[in-house]
């Protein structure tokens, strides 16, 4: 299968350049998978992916974990079509699974202000799971203003808008196989 991975890409009239290659992403996910395999063996955890952004990361992450596990999804909206957070989190879809007494691995594509992740951990905790840990592929460390629980972080990145590998700009760009960063010169 050949993947969509140009060196630079234009999306909604703005220029982005390559930031994390397919190989770098793959290697980091293999490491995360190994750590999760060690931590969760025998516990049948449920991965909960945050739609839409986390669907590609979650599918690769799950396949790098060598234990029995399940998956479910929920959906939030906080960005609209803009490049900066609206500061508001809206529920669009809840999980279907009963997570009481289950081990939860909450999977996000990116933590920016931390508002979404914080909201989600609080929301899921009310359903009395046995445990909740979080995984995010990307963390904009300097942009995070919320007290947020981050157990596994793929890459710490600057506070610039990124695109690809599930991450969108006004819904576009999710199908890029690598991660691109906004070229600020444009
Ligand atoms: P937060 O609530 O501010 O932490 O924002 C988290 C959500 O905003 C993520 O789940 C993404 O959907 C989206 N987001 C944050 N930064 C970016 C970015 O650089 N590119 C694309 N989406 C982003
Ligand atoms: Mg998201």
PDB file of C-alpha atoms and ligand atoms in Angstrom:
ATOM      1  CA  UNK A   1       0.000   0.000   0.000  1.00  0.00           C
ATOM      2  CA  UNK A   2       1.415   3.397  -0.848  1.00  0.00           C
ATOM      3  CA  UNK A   3       0.710   6.166   1.620  1.00  0.00           C
ATOM      4  CA  UNK A   4       0.102   9.878   1.107  1.00  0.00           C
ATOM      5  CA  UNK A   5       3.296  11.530   2.359  1.00  0.00           C
ATOM      6  CA  UNK A   6       4.492  14.663   0.548  1.00  0.00           C
ATOM      7  CA  UNK A   7       7.323  16.841   1.976  1.00  0.00           C
ATOM      8  CA  UNK A   8       5.126  19.935   2.143  1.00  0.00           C
ATOM      9  CA  UNK A   9       1.389  20.320   1.842  1.00  0.00           C
ATOM     10  CA  UNK A  10      -1.121  23.111   1.368  1.00  0.00           C
ATOM     11  CA  UNK A  11      -4.326  22.921   3.389  1.00  0.00           C
ATOM     12  CA  UNK A  12      -7.081  25.551   3.373  1.00  0.00           C
ATOM     13  CA  UNK A  13      -4.636  27.954   1.676  1.00  0.00           C
ATOM     14  CA  UNK A  14      -1.835  27.579   4.280  1.00  0.00           C
ATOM     15  CA  UNK A  15       1.554  25.904   3.931  1.00  0.00           C
ATOM     16  CA  UNK A  16       2.667  23.068   6.160  1.00  0.00           C
ATOM     17  CA  UNK A  17       6.020  21.301   6.261  1.00  0.00           C
ATOM     18  CA  UNK A  18       6.992  17.830   7.411  1.00  0.00           C
ATOM     19  CA  UNK A  19       7.563  17.593  11.163  1.00  0.00           C
ATOM     20  CA  UNK A  20       7.381  13.901  12.151  1.00  0.00           C
ATOM     21  CA  UNK A  21       8.012  11.190   9.565  1.00  0.00           C
ATOM     22  CA  UNK A  22       6.153   7.940   9.212  1.00  0.00           C
ATOM     23  CA  UNK A  23       9.245   6.124  10.564  1.00  0.00           C
ATOM     24  CA  UNK A  24       9.528   8.356  13.648  1.00  0.00           C
ATOM     25  CA  UNK A  25       5.837   7.951  14.437  1.00  0.00           C
ATOM     26  CA  UNK A  26       5.985   4.194  13.946  1.00  0.00           C
ATOM     27  CA  UNK A  27       9.035   3.752  16.179  1.00  0.00           C
ATOM     28  CA  UNK A  28       7.521   5.784  18.994  1.00  0.00           C
ATOM     29  CA  UNK A  29       4.244   3.862  18.792  1.00  0.00           C
ATOM     30  CA  UNK A  30       6.146   0.579  18.994  1.00  0.00           C
ATOM     31  CA  UNK A  31       7.736   1.816  22.251  1.00  0.00           C
ATOM     32  CA  UNK A  32       4.395   2.960  23.655  1.00  0.00           C
ATOM     33  CA  UNK A  33       2.866  -0.393  22.698  1.00  0.00           C
ATOM     34  CA  UNK A  34       5.608  -2.233  24.525  1.00  0.00           C
ATOM     35  CA  UNK A  35       5.037  -0.184  27.693  1.00  0.00           C
ATOM     36  CA  UNK A  36       1.264  -0.714  27.557  1.00  0.00           C
ATOM     37  CA  UNK A  37       1.758  -4.440  26.964  1.00  0.00           C
ATOM     38  CA  UNK A  38       3.855  -4.632  30.123  1.00  0.00           C
ATOM     39  CA  UNK A  39       1.472  -2.575  32.197  1.00  0.00           C
ATOM     40  CA  UNK A  40      -1.860  -4.095  31.125  1.00  0.00           C
ATOM     41  CA  UNK A  41      -1.166  -7.815  30.551  1.00  0.00           C
ATOM     42  CA  UNK A  42      -4.038  -9.916  31.942  1.00  0.00           C
ATOM     43  CA  UNK A  43      -6.288  -6.895  32.587  1.00  0.00           C
ATOM     44  CA  UNK A  44      -8.356  -6.723  29.369  1.00  0.00           C
ATOM     45  CA  UNK A  45      -8.300  -2.896  29.210  1.00  0.00           C
ATOM     46  CA  UNK A  46     -10.663  -0.832  27.062  1.00  0.00           C
ATOM     47  CA  UNK A  47      -9.031   1.689  24.766  1.00  0.00           C
ATOM     48  CA  UNK A  48     -11.275   4.732  24.423  1.00  0.00           C
ATOM     49  CA  UNK A  49     -10.451   6.836  21.396  1.00  0.00           C
ATOM     50  CA  UNK A  50     -11.456  10.477  21.061  1.00  0.00           C
ATOM     51  CA  UNK A  51     -13.010  11.103  17.658  1.00  0.00           C
ATOM     52  CA  UNK A  52     -12.258  12.205  15.103  1.00  0.00           C
ATOM     53  CA  UNK A  53      -8.569  12.982  15.535  1.00  0.00           C
ATOM     54  CA  UNK A  54      -7.377   9.903  17.417  1.00  0.00           C
ATOM     55  CA  UNK A  55      -8.699   7.232  15.057  1.00  0.00           C
ATOM     56  CA  UNK A  56      -5.475   6.679  13.123  1.00  0.00           C
ATOM     57  CA  UNK A  57      -3.172   6.796  16.157  1.00  0.00           C
ATOM     58  CA  UNK A  58      -5.492   4.483  18.075  1.00  0.00           C
ATOM     59  CA  UNK A  59      -5.594   1.932  15.283  1.00  0.00           C
ATOM     60  CA  UNK A  60      -1.788   1.796  15.107  1.00  0.00           C
ATOM     61  CA  UNK A  61      -1.373   1.876  18.888  1.00  0.00           C
ATOM     62  CA  UNK A  62      -3.797  -1.015  19.449  1.00  0.00           C
ATOM     63  CA  UNK A  63      -1.999  -3.146  16.898  1.00  0.00           C
ATOM     64  CA  UNK A  64       1.296  -2.586  18.705  1.00  0.00           C
ATOM     65  CA  UNK A  65      -0.151  -3.893  21.980  1.00  0.00           C
ATOM     66  CA  UNK A  66       0.162  -7.654  22.423  1.00  0.00           C
ATOM     67  CA  UNK A  67      -2.578  -8.303  24.980  1.00  0.00           C
ATOM     68  CA  UNK A  68      -6.316  -8.971  25.015  1.00  0.00           C
ATOM     69  CA  UNK A  69      -8.121  -5.619  24.890  1.00  0.00           C
ATOM     70  CA  UNK A  70     -11.280  -3.874  23.708  1.00  0.00           C
ATOM     71  CA  UNK A  71     -12.063  -0.537  22.054  1.00  0.00           C
ATOM     72  CA  UNK A  72     -14.750   2.126  22.175  1.00  0.00           C
ATOM     73  CA  UNK A  73     -15.025   5.729  21.017  1.00  0.00           C
ATOM     74  CA  UNK A  74     -16.436   9.033  22.098  1.00  0.00           C
ATOM     75  CA  UNK A  75     -16.599  12.329  20.322  1.00  0.00           C
ATOM     76  CA  UNK A  76     -16.061  15.887  21.435  1.00  0.00           C
ATOM     77  CA  UNK A  77     -15.988  19.157  19.645  1.00  0.00           C
ATOM     78  CA  UNK A  78     -13.885  22.052  20.834  1.00  0.00           C
ATOM     79  CA  UNK A  79     -12.135  23.529  17.811  1.00  0.00           C
ATOM     80  CA  UNK A  80     -14.766  24.117  15.179  1.00  0.00           C
ATOM     81  CA  UNK A  81     -12.910  25.038  12.010  1.00  0.00           C
ATOM     82  CA  UNK A  82     -10.402  27.330  13.670  1.00  0.00           C
ATOM     83  CA  UNK A  83      -6.737  26.845  14.543  1.00  0.00           C
ATOM     84  CA  UNK A  84      -7.190  27.991  18.155  1.00  0.00           C
ATOM     85  CA  UNK A  85      -9.287  26.343  20.822  1.00  0.00           C
ATOM     86  CA  UNK A  86     -12.727  27.826  21.405  1.00  0.00           C
ATOM     87  CA  UNK A  87     -12.212  27.131  25.110  1.00  0.00           C
ATOM     88  CA  UNK A  88     -15.457  25.156  25.156  1.00  0.00           C
ATOM     89  CA  UNK A  89     -15.911  21.426  25.088  1.00  0.00           C
ATOM     90  CA  UNK A  90     -19.132  19.912  23.728  1.00  0.00           C
ATOM     91  CA  UNK A  91     -20.130  16.239  23.897  1.00  0.00           C
ATOM     92  CA  UNK A  92     -21.087  14.863  20.501  1.00  0.00           C
ATOM     93  CA  UNK A  93     -21.078  11.103  21.206  1.00  0.00           C
ATOM     94  CA  UNK A  94     -20.670   9.056  24.389  1.00  0.00           C
ATOM     95  CA  UNK A  95     -19.128   5.597  24.769  1.00  0.00           C
ATOM     96  CA  UNK A  96     -21.365   2.520  24.513  1.00  0.00           C
ATOM     97  CA  UNK A  97     -19.348   0.227  26.789  1.00  0.00           C
ATOM     98  CA  UNK A  98     -20.095  -0.213  30.476  1.00  0.00           C
ATOM     99  CA  UNK A  99     -16.767   0.793  31.994  1.00  0.00           C
ATOM    100  CA  UNK A 100     -17.553   0.212  35.666  1.00  0.00           C
ATOM    101  CA  UNK A 101     -14.612  -1.668  37.244  1.00  0.00           C
ATOM    102  CA  UNK A 102     -12.771  -1.726  33.901  1.00  0.00           C
ATOM    103  CA  UNK A 103      -9.276  -0.502  33.127  1.00  0.00           C
ATOM    104  CA  UNK A 104      -9.477   2.457  30.752  1.00  0.00           C
ATOM    105  CA  UNK A 105      -6.795   3.721  28.397  1.00  0.00           C
ATOM    106  CA  UNK A 106      -7.998   7.070  27.051  1.00  0.00           C
ATOM    107  CA  UNK A 107      -6.377   7.902  23.720  1.00  0.00           C
ATOM    108  CA  UNK A 108      -6.053  11.422  22.282  1.00  0.00           C
ATOM    109  CA  UNK A 109      -4.257  12.680  19.200  1.00  0.00           C
ATOM    110  CA  UNK A 110      -3.048  15.899  20.831  1.00  0.00           C
ATOM    111  CA  UNK A 111      -3.237  17.811  24.092  1.00  0.00           C
ATOM    112  CA  UNK A 112      -3.175  21.563  23.558  1.00  0.00           C
ATOM    113  CA  UNK A 113      -4.748  23.629  26.365  1.00  0.00           C
ATOM    114  CA  UNK A 114      -5.603  20.366  28.151  1.00  0.00           C
ATOM    115  CA  UNK A 115      -9.276  21.287  28.410  1.00  0.00           C
ATOM    116  CA  UNK A 116     -10.559  18.278  26.445  1.00  0.00           C
ATOM    117  CA  UNK A 117      -8.420  15.722  28.257  1.00  0.00           C
ATOM    118  CA  UNK A 118      -9.292  17.120  31.638  1.00  0.00           C
ATOM    119  CA  UNK A 119     -12.987  17.150  30.784  1.00  0.00           C
ATOM    120  CA  UNK A 120     -12.828  13.553  29.566  1.00  0.00           C
ATOM    121  CA  UNK A 121     -10.965  12.161  32.549  1.00  0.00           C
ATOM    122  CA  UNK A 122     -13.484  13.829  34.903  1.00  0.00           C
ATOM    123  CA  UNK A 123     -16.402  12.538  32.833  1.00  0.00           C
ATOM    124  CA  UNK A 124     -15.132   8.940  32.652  1.00  0.00           C
ATOM    125  CA  UNK A 125     -14.159   8.859  36.303  1.00  0.00           C
ATOM    126  CA  UNK A 126     -17.838   9.378  37.216  1.00  0.00           C
ATOM    127  CA  UNK A 127     -18.589   5.989  35.607  1.00  0.00           C
ATOM    128  CA  UNK A 128     -16.437   4.268  38.284  1.00  0.00           C
ATOM    129  CA  UNK A 129     -13.802   2.501  36.197  1.00  0.00           C
ATOM    130  CA  UNK A 130     -11.136   0.427  37.996  1.00  0.00           C
ATOM    131  CA  UNK A 131      -8.472   2.774  36.586  1.00  0.00           C
ATOM    132  CA  UNK A 132      -7.973   5.474  33.942  1.00  0.00           C
ATOM    133  CA  UNK A 133      -4.686   6.241  32.261  1.00  0.00           C
ATOM    134  CA  UNK A 134      -4.204   8.546  29.318  1.00  0.00           C
ATOM    135  CA  UNK A 135      -2.145   8.377  26.145  1.00  0.00           C
ATOM    136  CA  UNK A 136      -1.626  11.269  23.780  1.00  0.00           C
ATOM    137  CA  UNK A 137       0.451  11.133  20.633  1.00  0.00           C
ATOM    138  CA  UNK A 138       1.350  14.839  20.839  1.00  0.00           C
ATOM    139  CA  UNK A 139       1.565  17.322  23.698  1.00  0.00           C
ATOM    140  CA  UNK A 140       1.931  21.068  23.173  1.00  0.00           C
ATOM    141  CA  UNK A 141       3.585  21.424  26.572  1.00  0.00           C
ATOM    142  CA  UNK A 142       3.739  25.213  26.649  1.00  0.00           C
ATOM    143  CA  UNK A 143       0.117  25.647  25.606  1.00  0.00           C
ATOM    144  CA  UNK A 144      -1.296  23.507  28.401  1.00  0.00           C
ATOM    145  CA  UNK A 145      -2.998  25.603  31.042  1.00  0.00           C
ATOM    146  CA  UNK A 146      -5.135  22.901  32.690  1.00  0.00           C
ATOM    147  CA  UNK A 147      -4.071  20.443  35.395  1.00  0.00           C
ATOM    148  CA  UNK A 148      -4.194  17.361  33.246  1.00  0.00           C
ATOM    149  CA  UNK A 149      -3.320  13.710  33.798  1.00  0.00           C
ATOM    150  CA  UNK A 150      -0.914  12.533  31.091  1.00  0.00           C
ATOM    151  CA  UNK A 151       0.482   9.041  31.559  1.00  0.00           C
ATOM    152  CA  UNK A 152       1.972   8.359  28.121  1.00  0.00           C
ATOM    153  CA  UNK A 153       3.115  11.052  25.682  1.00  0.00           C
ATOM    154  CA  UNK A 154       4.397  10.264  22.197  1.00  0.00           C
ATOM    155  CA  UNK A 155       6.076  13.576  21.375  1.00  0.00           C
ATOM    156  CA  UNK A 156       6.339  16.952  23.108  1.00  0.00           C
ATOM    157  CA  UNK A 157       5.931  19.659  20.465  1.00  0.00           C
ATOM    158  CA  UNK A 158       5.935  23.480  20.240  1.00  0.00           C
ATOM    159  CA  UNK A 159       2.697  25.470  20.348  1.00  0.00           C
ATOM    160  CA  UNK A 160       2.196  25.502  16.590  1.00  0.00           C
ATOM    161  CA  UNK A 161      -0.667  24.094  14.578  1.00  0.00           C
ATOM    162  CA  UNK A 162      -0.050  20.578  13.271  1.00  0.00           C
ATOM    163  CA  UNK A 163      -1.773  18.486  10.633  1.00  0.00           C
ATOM    164  CA  UNK A 164      -1.947  14.901   9.391  1.00  0.00           C
ATOM    165  CA  UNK A 165      -2.055  11.376  10.800  1.00  0.00           C
ATOM    166  CA  UNK A 166      -5.629  11.956  11.955  1.00  0.00           C
ATOM    167  CA  UNK A 167      -5.217  15.653  12.854  1.00  0.00           C
ATOM    168  CA  UNK A 168      -7.239  18.068  10.753  1.00  0.00           C
ATOM    169  CA  UNK A 169      -7.493  21.679   9.757  1.00  0.00           C
ATOM    170  CA  UNK A 170     -11.232  22.379   9.223  1.00  0.00           C
ATOM    171  CA  UNK A 171     -11.704  18.614   8.675  1.00  0.00           C
ATOM    172  CA  UNK A 172      -9.028  18.324   5.990  1.00  0.00           C
ATOM    173  CA  UNK A 173      -5.603  16.694   6.098  1.00  0.00           C
ATOM    174  CA  UNK A 174      -6.414  13.712   8.310  1.00  0.00           C
ATOM    175  CA  UNK A 175      -5.351  11.279   5.592  1.00  0.00           C
ATOM    176  CA  UNK A 176      -1.743  12.503   5.485  1.00  0.00           C
ATOM    177  CA  UNK A 177       0.435   9.612   6.706  1.00  0.00           C
ATOM    178  CA  UNK A 178       2.892  11.903   8.520  1.00  0.00           C
ATOM    179  CA  UNK A 179       2.639  14.952  10.783  1.00  0.00           C
ATOM    180  CA  UNK A 180       3.102  18.436   9.321  1.00  0.00           C
ATOM    181  CA  UNK A 181       3.586  21.785  11.075  1.00  0.00           C
ATOM    182  CA  UNK A 182       2.342  25.201  10.019  1.00  0.00           C
ATOM    183  CA  UNK A 183       4.993  27.152   8.148  1.00  0.00           C
ATOM    184  CA  UNK A 184       4.809  30.466   9.974  1.00  0.00           C
ATOM    185  CA  UNK A 185       6.629  32.352   7.222  1.00  0.00           C
ATOM    186  CA  UNK A 186       3.400  32.174   5.202  1.00  0.00           C
TER     187      UNK A 186
HETATM  188  P1  LIG B   1      -7.367  21.111  23.965  1.00  0.00           P
HETATM  189  O1  LIG B   1      -8.696  20.837  24.584  1.00  0.00           O
HETATM  190  O2  LIG B   1      -7.065  22.577  23.843  1.00  0.00           O
HETATM  191  O3  LIG B   1      -6.224  20.374  24.657  1.00  0.00           O
HETATM  192  O4  LIG B   1      -7.440  20.648  22.476  1.00  0.00           O
HETATM  193  C1  LIG B   1      -7.477  19.344  22.159  1.00  0.00           C
HETATM  194  C2  LIG B   1      -8.136  19.088  20.815  1.00  0.00           C
HETATM  195  O5  LIG B   1      -7.996  20.171  19.892  1.00  0.00           O
HETATM  196  C3  LIG B   1      -7.464  17.909  20.200  1.00  0.00           C
HETATM  197  O6  LIG B   1      -8.155  16.710  20.498  1.00  0.00           O
HETATM  198  C4  LIG B   1      -7.507  18.218  18.719  1.00  0.00           C
HETATM  199  O7  LIG B   1      -8.702  17.714  18.162  1.00  0.00           O
HETATM  200  C5  LIG B   1      -7.550  19.708  18.632  1.00  0.00           C
HETATM  201  N1  LIG B   1      -6.218  20.298  18.337  1.00  0.00           N
HETATM  202  C6  LIG B   1      -5.381  20.917  19.202  1.00  0.00           C
HETATM  203  N2  LIG B   1      -4.269  21.335  18.608  1.00  0.00           N
HETATM  204  C7  LIG B   1      -4.380  20.951  17.318  1.00  0.00           C
HETATM  205  C8  LIG B   1      -3.499  21.084  16.172  1.00  0.00           C
HETATM  206  O8  LIG B   1      -2.388  21.628  16.219  1.00  0.00           O
HETATM  207  N3  LIG B   1      -3.964  20.548  15.008  1.00  0.00           N
HETATM  208  C9  LIG B   1      -5.175  19.932  14.912  1.00  0.00           C
HETATM  209  N4  LIG B   1      -6.018  19.781  15.943  1.00  0.00           N
HETATM  210  C10 LIG B   1      -5.622  20.295  17.141  1.00  0.00           C
HETATM  211 MG1  LIG B   2      -9.336  15.806  19.115  1.00  0.00          MG
END
